PDB file of C-alpha atoms in Angstrom:
ATOM      1  CA  UNK A  82      56.864 -68.647  38.451  1.00  0.00           C
ATOM      2  CA  UNK A  83      60.354 -67.783  39.742  1.00  0.00           C
ATOM      3  CA  UNK A  84      62.967 -66.620  37.265  1.00  0.00           C
ATOM      4  CA  UNK A  85      65.762 -69.140  36.613  1.00  0.00           C
ATOM      5  CA  UNK A  86      68.852 -66.920  36.561  1.00  0.00           C
ATOM      6  CA  UNK A  87      71.163 -69.824  35.642  1.00  0.00           C
ATOM      7  CA  UNK A  88      69.019 -70.438  32.555  1.00  0.00           C
ATOM      8  CA  UNK A  89      69.300 -66.747  31.695  1.00  0.00           C
ATOM      9  CA  UNK A  90      73.126 -66.897  32.020  1.00  0.00           C
ATOM     10  CA  UNK A  91      73.232 -69.960  29.732  1.00  0.00           C
ATOM     11  CA  UNK A  92      71.042 -68.235  27.187  1.00  0.00           C
ATOM     12  CA  UNK A  93      73.234 -65.085  27.312  1.00  0.00           C
ATOM     13  CA  UNK A  94      76.353 -67.181  26.863  1.00  0.00           C
ATOM     14  CA  UNK A  95      74.805 -68.879  23.845  1.00  0.00           C
ATOM     15  CA  UNK A  96      73.733 -65.591  22.260  1.00  0.00           C
ATOM     16  CA  UNK A  97      77.130 -64.000  22.807  1.00  0.00           C
ATOM     17  CA  UNK A  98      79.030 -66.967  21.414  1.00  0.00           C
ATOM     18  CA  UNK A  99      80.597 -67.722  24.788  1.00  0.00           C
ATOM     19  CA  UNK A 100      79.288 -71.283  24.681  1.00  0.00           C
ATOM     20  CA  UNK A 101      80.417 -72.308  21.220  1.00  0.00           C
ATOM     21  CA  UNK A 102      80.970 -75.930  20.405  1.00  0.00           C
ATOM     22  CA  UNK A 103      84.708 -75.306  20.091  1.00  0.00           C
ATOM     23  CA  UNK A 104      84.842 -74.038  23.698  1.00  0.00           C
ATOM     24  CA  UNK A 105      82.637 -76.837  24.975  1.00  0.00           C
ATOM     25  CA  UNK A 106      84.311 -79.805  23.261  1.00  0.00           C
ATOM     26  CA  UNK A 107      87.506 -81.526  24.397  1.00  0.00           C
ATOM     27  CA  UNK A 108      89.711 -83.836  22.277  1.00  0.00           C
ATOM     28  CA  UNK A 109      92.855 -85.684  23.337  1.00  0.00           C
ATOM     29  CA  UNK A 110      96.018 -84.439  21.678  1.00  0.00           C
ATOM     30  CA  UNK A 111      98.037 -86.846  19.598  1.00  0.00           C
ATOM     31  CA  UNK A 112     101.279 -87.781  21.348  1.00  0.00           C
ATOM     32  CA  UNK A 113     100.067 -86.707  24.767  1.00  0.00           C
ATOM     33  CA  UNK A 114      98.549 -88.350  27.839  1.00  0.00           C
ATOM     34  CA  UNK A 115      95.645 -86.691  29.642  1.00  0.00           C
ATOM     35  CA  UNK A 116      93.820 -87.528  32.840  1.00  0.00           C
ATOM     36  CA  UNK A 117      90.098 -86.913  32.894  1.00  0.00           C
ATOM     37  CA  UNK A 118      87.149 -87.535  35.156  1.00  0.00           C
ATOM     38  CA  UNK A 119      84.068 -88.699  33.342  1.00  0.00           C
ATOM     39  CA  UNK A 120      80.615 -87.698  34.569  1.00  0.00           C
ATOM     40  CA  UNK A 121      77.224 -89.133  33.678  1.00  0.00           C
ATOM     41  CA  UNK A 122      74.589 -87.266  31.726  1.00  0.00           C
ATOM     42  CA  UNK A 123      71.500 -86.650  33.887  1.00  0.00           C
ATOM     43  CA  UNK A 124      68.085 -87.951  32.812  1.00  0.00           C
ATOM     44  CA  UNK A 125      69.525 -90.396  30.311  1.00  0.00           C
ATOM     45  CA  UNK A 126      67.547 -93.567  31.104  1.00  0.00           C
ATOM     46  CA  UNK A 127      70.291 -94.813  33.416  1.00  0.00           C
ATOM     47  CA  UNK A 128      72.996 -94.658  30.738  1.00  0.00           C
ATOM     48  CA  UNK A 129      76.144 -92.657  31.593  1.00  0.00           C
ATOM     49  CA  UNK A 130      76.951 -91.484  28.072  1.00  0.00           C
ATOM     50  CA  UNK A 131      74.974 -90.449  25.003  1.00  0.00           C
ATOM     51  CA  UNK A 132      74.899 -91.643  21.408  1.00  0.00           C
ATOM     52  CA  UNK A 133      74.045 -89.608  18.350  1.00  0.00           C
ATOM     53  CA  UNK A 134      73.758 -90.750  14.741  1.00  0.00           C
ATOM     54  CA  UNK A 135      74.957 -88.530  11.891  1.00  0.00           C
ATOM     55  CA  UNK A 136      74.886 -88.685   8.126  1.00  0.00           C
ATOM     56  CA  UNK A 137      78.325 -87.833   6.873  1.00  0.00           C
ATOM     57  CA  UNK A 138      79.910 -86.655   3.609  1.00  0.00           C
ATOM     58  CA  UNK A 139      76.571 -85.769   2.031  1.00  0.00           C
ATOM     59  CA  UNK A 140      76.722 -82.388   0.319  1.00  0.00           C
ATOM     60  CA  UNK A 141      80.131 -81.603   1.856  1.00  0.00           C
ATOM     61  CA  UNK A 142      78.571 -81.432   5.306  1.00  0.00           C
ATOM     62  CA  UNK A 143      80.807 -82.748   8.124  1.00  0.00           C
ATOM     63  CA  UNK A 144      77.739 -84.254   9.819  1.00  0.00           C
ATOM     64  CA  UNK A 145      73.971 -84.108   9.629  1.00  0.00           C
ATOM     65  CA  UNK A 146      72.073 -85.205  12.703  1.00  0.00           C
ATOM     66  CA  UNK A 147      69.616 -87.941  11.745  1.00  0.00           C
ATOM     67  CA  UNK A 148      66.010 -87.062  12.732  1.00  0.00           C
ATOM     68  CA  UNK A 149      64.806 -90.687  12.691  1.00  0.00           C
ATOM     69  CA  UNK A 150      66.648 -91.397  15.995  1.00  0.00           C
ATOM     70  CA  UNK A 151      64.240 -89.002  17.721  1.00  0.00           C
ATOM     71  CA  UNK A 152      61.171 -90.548  16.026  1.00  0.00           C
ATOM     72  CA  UNK A 153      60.884 -87.708  13.498  1.00  0.00           C
ATOM     73  CA  UNK A 154      60.366 -87.922   9.701  1.00  0.00           C
ATOM     74  CA  UNK A 155      63.713 -88.290   7.956  1.00  0.00           C
ATOM     75  CA  UNK A 156      64.054 -87.976   4.150  1.00  0.00           C
ATOM     76  CA  UNK A 157      67.520 -89.584   4.107  1.00  0.00           C
ATOM     77  CA  UNK A 158      66.344 -92.637   6.054  1.00  0.00           C
ATOM     78  CA  UNK A 159      63.324 -92.863   3.739  1.00  0.00           C
ATOM     79  CA  UNK A 160      65.674 -92.887   0.748  1.00  0.00           C
ATOM     80  CA  UNK A 161      67.848 -95.580   2.383  1.00  0.00           C
ATOM     81  CA  UNK A 162      64.765 -97.764   2.933  1.00  0.00           C
ATOM     82  CA  UNK A 163      63.603 -97.220  -0.634  1.00  0.00           C
ATOM     83  CA  UNK A 164      67.032 -98.164  -2.038  1.00  0.00           C
ATOM     84  CA  UNK A 165      67.155-101.328   0.062  1.00  0.00           C
ATOM     85  CA  UNK A 166      63.676-102.291  -1.130  1.00  0.00           C
ATOM     86  CA  UNK A 167      64.781-101.955  -4.749  1.00  0.00           C
ATOM     87  CA  UNK A 168      67.246-104.760  -4.152  1.00  0.00           C
ATOM     88  CA  UNK A 169      69.728-104.011  -6.979  1.00  0.00           C
ATOM     89  CA  UNK A 170      73.475-103.971  -6.397  1.00  0.00           C
ATOM     90  CA  UNK A 171      73.648-100.288  -7.397  1.00  0.00           C
ATOM     91  CA  UNK A 172      70.862 -99.343  -4.980  1.00  0.00           C
ATOM     92  CA  UNK A 173      72.546-101.296  -2.191  1.00  0.00           C
ATOM     93  CA  UNK A 174      75.878 -99.550  -2.794  1.00  0.00           C
ATOM     94  CA  UNK A 175      74.231 -96.132  -2.770  1.00  0.00           C
ATOM     95  CA  UNK A 176      72.323 -96.978   0.428  1.00  0.00           C
ATOM     96  CA  UNK A 177      75.613 -97.949   2.135  1.00  0.00           C
ATOM     97  CA  UNK A 178      77.010 -94.478   1.385  1.00  0.00           C
ATOM     98  CA  UNK A 179      74.057 -92.936   3.155  1.00  0.00           C
ATOM     99  CA  UNK A 180      74.069 -95.061   6.314  1.00  0.00           C
ATOM    100  CA  UNK A 181      74.434 -92.920   9.449  1.00  0.00           C
ATOM    101  CA  UNK A 182      77.458 -93.263  11.703  1.00  0.00           C
ATOM    102  CA  UNK A 183      77.386 -93.282  15.496  1.00  0.00           C
ATOM    103  CA  UNK A 184      79.237 -90.767  17.629  1.00  0.00           C
ATOM    104  CA  UNK A 185      79.386 -91.108  21.426  1.00  0.00           C
ATOM    105  CA  UNK A 186      79.631 -88.342  24.030  1.00  0.00           C
ATOM    106  CA  UNK A 187      80.640 -88.061  27.671  1.00  0.00           C
ATOM    107  CA  UNK A 188      80.948 -85.095  30.055  1.00  0.00           C
ATOM    108  CA  UNK A 189      84.532 -84.704  31.303  1.00  0.00           C
ATOM    109  CA  UNK A 190      86.563 -82.624  33.675  1.00  0.00           C
ATOM    110  CA  UNK A 191      90.184 -82.550  32.407  1.00  0.00           C
ATOM    111  CA  UNK A 192      92.658 -82.673  35.255  1.00  0.00           C
ATOM    112  CA  UNK A 193      94.941 -79.666  35.174  1.00  0.00           C
ATOM    113  CA  UNK A 194      92.243 -77.719  33.308  1.00  0.00           C
ATOM    114  CA  UNK A 195      89.559 -77.685  35.966  1.00  0.00           C
ATOM    115  CA  UNK A 196      89.098 -73.948  35.503  1.00  0.00           C
ATOM    116  CA  UNK A 197      87.423 -74.728  32.144  1.00  0.00           C
ATOM    117  CA  UNK A 198      84.670 -76.669  33.893  1.00  0.00           C
ATOM    118  CA  UNK A 199      82.794 -79.574  32.416  1.00  0.00           C
ATOM    119  CA  UNK A 200      83.362 -80.187  28.710  1.00  0.00           C
ATOM    120  CA  UNK A 201      82.175 -82.785  26.257  1.00  0.00           C
ATOM    121  CA  UNK A 202      84.383 -85.527  24.870  1.00  0.00           C
ATOM    122  CA  UNK A 203      83.219 -87.109  21.616  1.00  0.00           C
ATOM    123  CA  UNK A 204      84.603 -90.511  20.691  1.00  0.00           C
ATOM    124  CA  UNK A 205      84.019 -93.499  18.438  1.00  0.00           C
ATOM    125  CA  UNK A 206      82.158 -96.705  19.170  1.00  0.00           C
ATOM    126  CA  UNK A 207      85.215 -98.717  20.211  1.00  0.00           C
ATOM    127  CA  UNK A 208      86.237 -96.185  22.909  1.00  0.00           C
ATOM    128  CA  UNK A 209      82.604 -96.272  24.041  1.00  0.00           C
ATOM    129  CA  UNK A 210      82.744-100.056  24.334  1.00  0.00           C
ATOM    130  CA  UNK A 211      86.003 -99.873  26.261  1.00  0.00           C
ATOM    131  CA  UNK A 212      84.558 -97.444  28.814  1.00  0.00           C
ATOM    132  CA  UNK A 213      81.410 -99.485  29.285  1.00  0.00           C
ATOM    133  CA  UNK A 214      83.469-102.655  29.765  1.00  0.00           C
ATOM    134  CA  UNK A 215      85.527-100.912  32.451  1.00  0.00           C
ATOM    135  CA  UNK A 216      82.319 -99.866  34.229  1.00  0.00           C
ATOM    136  CA  UNK A 217      81.072-103.461  34.143  1.00  0.00           C
ATOM    137  CA  UNK A 218      84.307-104.713  35.697  1.00  0.00           C
ATOM    138  CA  UNK A 219      83.613-105.265  39.404  1.00  0.00           C
ATOM    139  CA  UNK A 220      87.092-103.958  40.217  1.00  0.00           C
ATOM    140  CA  UNK A 221      86.085-100.503  38.963  1.00  0.00           C
ATOM    141  CA  UNK A 222      82.318-100.103  38.824  1.00  0.00           C
ATOM    142  CA  UNK A 223      80.831 -96.657  38.258  1.00  0.00           C
ATOM    143  CA  UNK A 224      83.866 -94.598  37.339  1.00  0.00           C
ATOM    144  CA  UNK A 225      81.598 -91.557  36.930  1.00  0.00           C
ATOM    145  CA  UNK A 226      80.481 -91.496  40.564  1.00  0.00           C
ATOM    146  CA  UNK A 227      81.315 -88.054  42.020  1.00  0.00           C
ATOM    147  CA  UNK A 228      82.307 -89.515  45.419  1.00  0.00           C
ATOM    148  CA  UNK A 229      84.139 -92.739  44.707  1.00  0.00           C
ATOM    149  CA  UNK A 230      84.581 -92.912  40.966  1.00  0.00           C
ATOM    150  CA  UNK A 231      87.935 -93.009  39.187  1.00  0.00           C
ATOM    151  CA  UNK A 232      89.941 -90.758  36.971  1.00  0.00           C
ATOM    152  CA  UNK A 233      90.822 -92.193  33.551  1.00  0.00           C
ATOM    153  CA  UNK A 234      94.045 -91.824  31.627  1.00  0.00           C
ATOM    154  CA  UNK A 235      93.519 -91.046  27.954  1.00  0.00           C
ATOM    155  CA  UNK A 236      96.533 -91.823  25.783  1.00  0.00           C
ATOM    156  CA  UNK A 237      96.530 -90.802  22.120  1.00  0.00           C
ATOM    157  CA  UNK A 238      99.374 -92.132  19.946  1.00  0.00           C
ATOM    158  CA  UNK A 239     100.042 -92.945  16.304  1.00  0.00           C
ATOM    159  CA  UNK A 240     102.386 -95.825  15.589  1.00  0.00           C
ATOM    160  CA  UNK A 241     104.856 -95.499  12.703  1.00  0.00           C
ATOM    161  CA  UNK A 242     103.263 -96.513   9.430  1.00  0.00           C
ATOM    162  CA  UNK A 243      99.721 -96.163  10.709  1.00  0.00           C
ATOM    163  CA  UNK A 244      97.371 -93.640   9.151  1.00  0.00           C
ATOM    164  CA  UNK A 245      95.236 -92.963  12.206  1.00  0.00           C
ATOM    165  CA  UNK A 246      96.002 -92.350  15.853  1.00  0.00           C
ATOM    166  CA  UNK A 247      95.012 -94.770  18.595  1.00  0.00           C
ATOM    167  CA  UNK A 248      93.160 -93.684  21.720  1.00  0.00           C
ATOM    168  CA  UNK A 249      93.672 -95.834  24.811  1.00  0.00           C
ATOM    169  CA  UNK A 250      91.693 -95.497  28.076  1.00  0.00           C
ATOM    170  CA  UNK A 251      92.978 -96.754  31.437  1.00  0.00           C
ATOM    171  CA  UNK A 252      91.191 -96.301  34.769  1.00  0.00           C
ATOM    172  CA  UNK A 253      93.374 -95.067  37.607  1.00  0.00           C
ATOM    173  CA  UNK A 254      94.131 -97.535  40.364  1.00  0.00           C
ATOM    174  CA  UNK A 255      92.397 -95.747  43.265  1.00  0.00           C
ATOM    175  CA  UNK A 256      88.916 -94.387  43.670  1.00  0.00           C
ATOM    176  CA  UNK A 257      88.778 -90.624  44.376  1.00  0.00           C
ATOM    177  CA  UNK A 258      86.245 -87.825  44.700  1.00  0.00           C
ATOM    178  CA  UNK A 259      85.467 -85.624  41.714  1.00  0.00           C
ATOM    179  CA  UNK A 260      86.660 -82.668  43.823  1.00  0.00           C
ATOM    180  CA  UNK A 261      87.512 -82.017  47.443  1.00  0.00           C
ATOM    181  CA  UNK A 262      85.054 -79.097  47.366  1.00  0.00           C
ATOM    182  CA  UNK A 263      81.363 -79.979  47.615  1.00  0.00           C
ATOM    183  CA  UNK A 264      80.521 -76.620  46.032  1.00  0.00           C
ATOM    184  CA  UNK A 265      82.690 -77.418  43.035  1.00  0.00           C
ATOM    185  CA  UNK A 266      81.102 -80.849  42.681  1.00  0.00           C
ATOM    186  CA  UNK A 267      77.665 -79.212  42.748  1.00  0.00           C
ATOM    187  CA  UNK A 268      78.720 -76.660  40.139  1.00  0.00           C
ATOM    188  CA  UNK A 269      80.140 -79.264  37.817  1.00  0.00           C
ATOM    189  CA  UNK A 270      77.384 -81.832  38.106  1.00  0.00           C
ATOM    190  CA  UNK A 271      74.677 -79.184  37.608  1.00  0.00           C
ATOM    191  CA  UNK A 272      76.537 -77.487  34.763  1.00  0.00           C
ATOM    192  CA  UNK A 273      76.917 -80.360  32.298  1.00  0.00           C
ATOM    193  CA  UNK A 274      76.473 -78.965  28.772  1.00  0.00           C
ATOM    194  CA  UNK A 275      73.234 -79.991  27.055  1.00  0.00           C
ATOM    195  CA  UNK A 276      73.995 -82.038  23.961  1.00  0.00           C
ATOM    196  CA  UNK A 277      70.627 -81.059  22.461  1.00  0.00           C
ATOM    197  CA  UNK A 278      71.711 -77.421  22.546  1.00  0.00           C
ATOM    198  CA  UNK A 279      74.881 -78.280  20.680  1.00  0.00           C
ATOM    199  CA  UNK A 280      73.392 -80.442  17.929  1.00  0.00           C
ATOM    200  CA  UNK A 281      69.878 -80.026  16.538  1.00  0.00           C
ATOM    201  CA  UNK A 282      68.314 -81.431  13.403  1.00  0.00           C
ATOM    202  CA  UNK A 283      67.849 -79.595  10.174  1.00  0.00           C
ATOM    203  CA  UNK A 284      64.280 -79.466   8.963  1.00  0.00           C
ATOM    204  CA  UNK A 285      62.844 -82.164   6.713  1.00  0.00           C
ATOM    205  CA  UNK A 286      62.916 -79.730   3.766  1.00  0.00           C
ATOM    206  CA  UNK A 287      66.550 -78.739   4.426  1.00  0.00           C
ATOM    207  CA  UNK A 288      67.696 -82.383   4.557  1.00  0.00           C
ATOM    208  CA  UNK A 289      65.679 -83.177   1.477  1.00  0.00           C
ATOM    209  CA  UNK A 290      67.422 -80.429  -0.448  1.00  0.00           C
ATOM    210  CA  UNK A 291      70.874 -81.520   0.780  1.00  0.00           C
ATOM    211  CA  UNK A 292      70.375 -85.114  -0.332  1.00  0.00           C
ATOM    212  CA  UNK A 293      68.728 -84.140  -3.646  1.00  0.00           C
ATOM    213  CA  UNK A 294      71.592 -81.757  -4.460  1.00  0.00           C
ATOM    214  CA  UNK A 295      74.052 -84.548  -3.627  1.00  0.00           C
ATOM    215  CA  UNK A 296      72.213 -87.062  -5.822  1.00  0.00           C
ATOM    216  CA  UNK A 297      72.091 -84.545  -8.672  1.00  0.00           C
ATOM    217  CA  UNK A 298      75.821 -83.837  -8.424  1.00  0.00           C
ATOM    218  CA  UNK A 299      75.431 -80.342  -6.952  1.00  0.00           C
ATOM    219  CA  UNK A 300      77.594 -80.568  -3.826  1.00  0.00           C
ATOM    220  CA  UNK A 301      77.991 -76.872  -3.180  1.00  0.00           C
ATOM    221  CA  UNK A 302      76.144 -77.209   0.127  1.00  0.00           C
ATOM    222  CA  UNK A 303      78.336 -76.260   3.052  1.00  0.00           C
ATOM    223  CA  UNK A 304      78.158 -76.814   6.752  1.00  0.00           C
ATOM    224  CA  UNK A 305      76.858 -73.295   7.120  1.00  0.00           C
ATOM    225  CA  UNK A 306      73.798 -73.531   9.239  1.00  0.00           C
ATOM    226  CA  UNK A 307      74.840 -76.947  10.514  1.00  0.00           C
ATOM    227  CA  UNK A 308      72.538 -77.327  13.424  1.00  0.00           C
ATOM    228  CA  UNK A 309      74.111 -76.793  16.804  1.00  0.00           C
ATOM    229  CA  UNK A 310      72.306 -76.151  18.821  1.00  0.00           C
ATOM    230  CA  UNK A 311      87.920-110.653  30.589  1.00  0.00           C
ATOM    231  CA  UNK A 312      87.828-106.936  30.760  1.00  0.00           C
ATOM    232  CA  UNK A 313      91.283-105.441  30.672  1.00  0.00           C
ATOM    233  CA  UNK A 314      92.279-102.281  32.494  1.00  0.00           C
ATOM    234  CA  UNK A 315      93.816-101.034  29.284  1.00  0.00           C
ATOM    235  CA  UNK A 316      91.744-100.746  26.149  1.00  0.00           C
ATOM    236  CA  UNK A 317      92.623 -99.231  22.844  1.00  0.00           C
ATOM    237  CA  UNK A 318      90.894 -98.180  19.667  1.00  0.00           C
ATOM    238  CA  UNK A 319      91.543 -96.282  16.517  1.00  0.00           C
ATOM    239  CA  UNK A 320      90.657 -92.609  16.410  1.00  0.00           C
ATOM    240  CA  UNK A 321      92.091 -89.480  14.981  1.00  0.00           C
ATOM    241  CA  UNK A 322      92.802 -86.646  17.350  1.00  0.00           C
ATOM    242  CA  UNK A 323      94.780 -84.307  15.208  1.00  0.00           C
ATOM    243  CA  UNK A 324      93.519 -81.371  13.240  1.00  0.00           C
ATOM    244  CA  UNK A 325      90.871 -82.116  10.644  1.00  0.00           C
ATOM    245  CA  UNK A 326      91.638 -82.186   6.961  1.00  0.00           C
ATOM    246  CA  UNK A 327      89.975 -82.917   3.662  1.00  0.00           C
ATOM    247  CA  UNK A 328      91.327 -84.845   0.740  1.00  0.00           C
ATOM    248  CA  UNK A 329      91.633 -83.485  -2.780  1.00  0.00           C
ATOM    249  CA  UNK A 330      89.643 -80.624  -4.113  1.00  0.00           C
ATOM    250  CA  UNK A 331      86.214 -82.234  -3.818  1.00  0.00           C
ATOM    251  CA  UNK A 332      85.870 -81.248  -0.177  1.00  0.00           C
ATOM    252  CA  UNK A 333      85.358 -84.826   0.942  1.00  0.00           C
ATOM    253  CA  UNK A 334      86.691 -85.862   4.332  1.00  0.00           C
ATOM    254  CA  UNK A 335      89.373 -88.512   4.416  1.00  0.00           C
ATOM    255  CA  UNK A 336      87.911 -90.141   7.466  1.00  0.00           C
ATOM    256  CA  UNK A 337      84.917 -90.041   9.781  1.00  0.00           C
ATOM    257  CA  UNK A 338      87.161 -88.596  12.473  1.00  0.00           C
ATOM    258  CA  UNK A 339      88.161 -85.681  10.223  1.00  0.00           C
ATOM    259  CA  UNK A 340      84.532 -84.922   9.504  1.00  0.00           C
ATOM    260  CA  UNK A 341      83.536 -85.019  13.178  1.00  0.00           C
ATOM    261  CA  UNK A 342      86.541 -82.906  14.121  1.00  0.00           C
ATOM    262  CA  UNK A 343      85.269 -80.181  11.796  1.00  0.00           C
ATOM    263  CA  UNK A 344      81.725 -80.610  13.094  1.00  0.00           C
ATOM    264  CA  UNK A 345      82.870 -80.205  16.719  1.00  0.00           C
ATOM    265  CA  UNK A 346      84.911 -77.124  15.893  1.00  0.00           C
ATOM    266  CA  UNK A 347      81.962 -75.169  14.511  1.00  0.00           C
TER     267      UNK A 347
END
């Protein structure tokens, strides 16, 4: 079997820390407007973007990838099911705290920062819905197409008096190629970061300990070892794009966006 030198380079990058999540992730900056070109993940059942479900604010972890979404045994999901079956108000309230939250991901090339290659943009469900609605609009179609897709403006603002920033996505008016260089297009489309390398599940036993410690009031667990591993042309949604922060001294995150910001910076 022939040696895959690209695979060796990726492995070396990972071992040397040159492919950390912080380097791979991109987030819009509050108060700024960015132009990006979205790409589609390969081998994703025809879907352009990916979804991942995380448990959040359990044991002071910014996010724990839920194994059940991959068909694997999941002690936290088992606990949720057990609490729902009990049927009491207290059990229901506890189950709600444990429900996983969805995070969505898209490969992007940021215009003006093409030298950084393809990165991953993580966003909330409402941005996801906005992008899918744009793609279903016959005036735009597949905005991720390398030949005749469209760049997208990403505008992140926070109105006075609002706690969280708003992210707005607007497709550009004209179709355009991903790059004028076919070699660059090939490099970018074949070099999309693997989400499964960035986020992997903890073991059943590790998750069981995290949730048991949380239930018993021992929340000293940290994110150490967190597995890495009519449609309108303008759509907006709430999301935080500033630096992450925690509230109080209990280490709890003030919002889901804060938690995911920390998770993506690991």
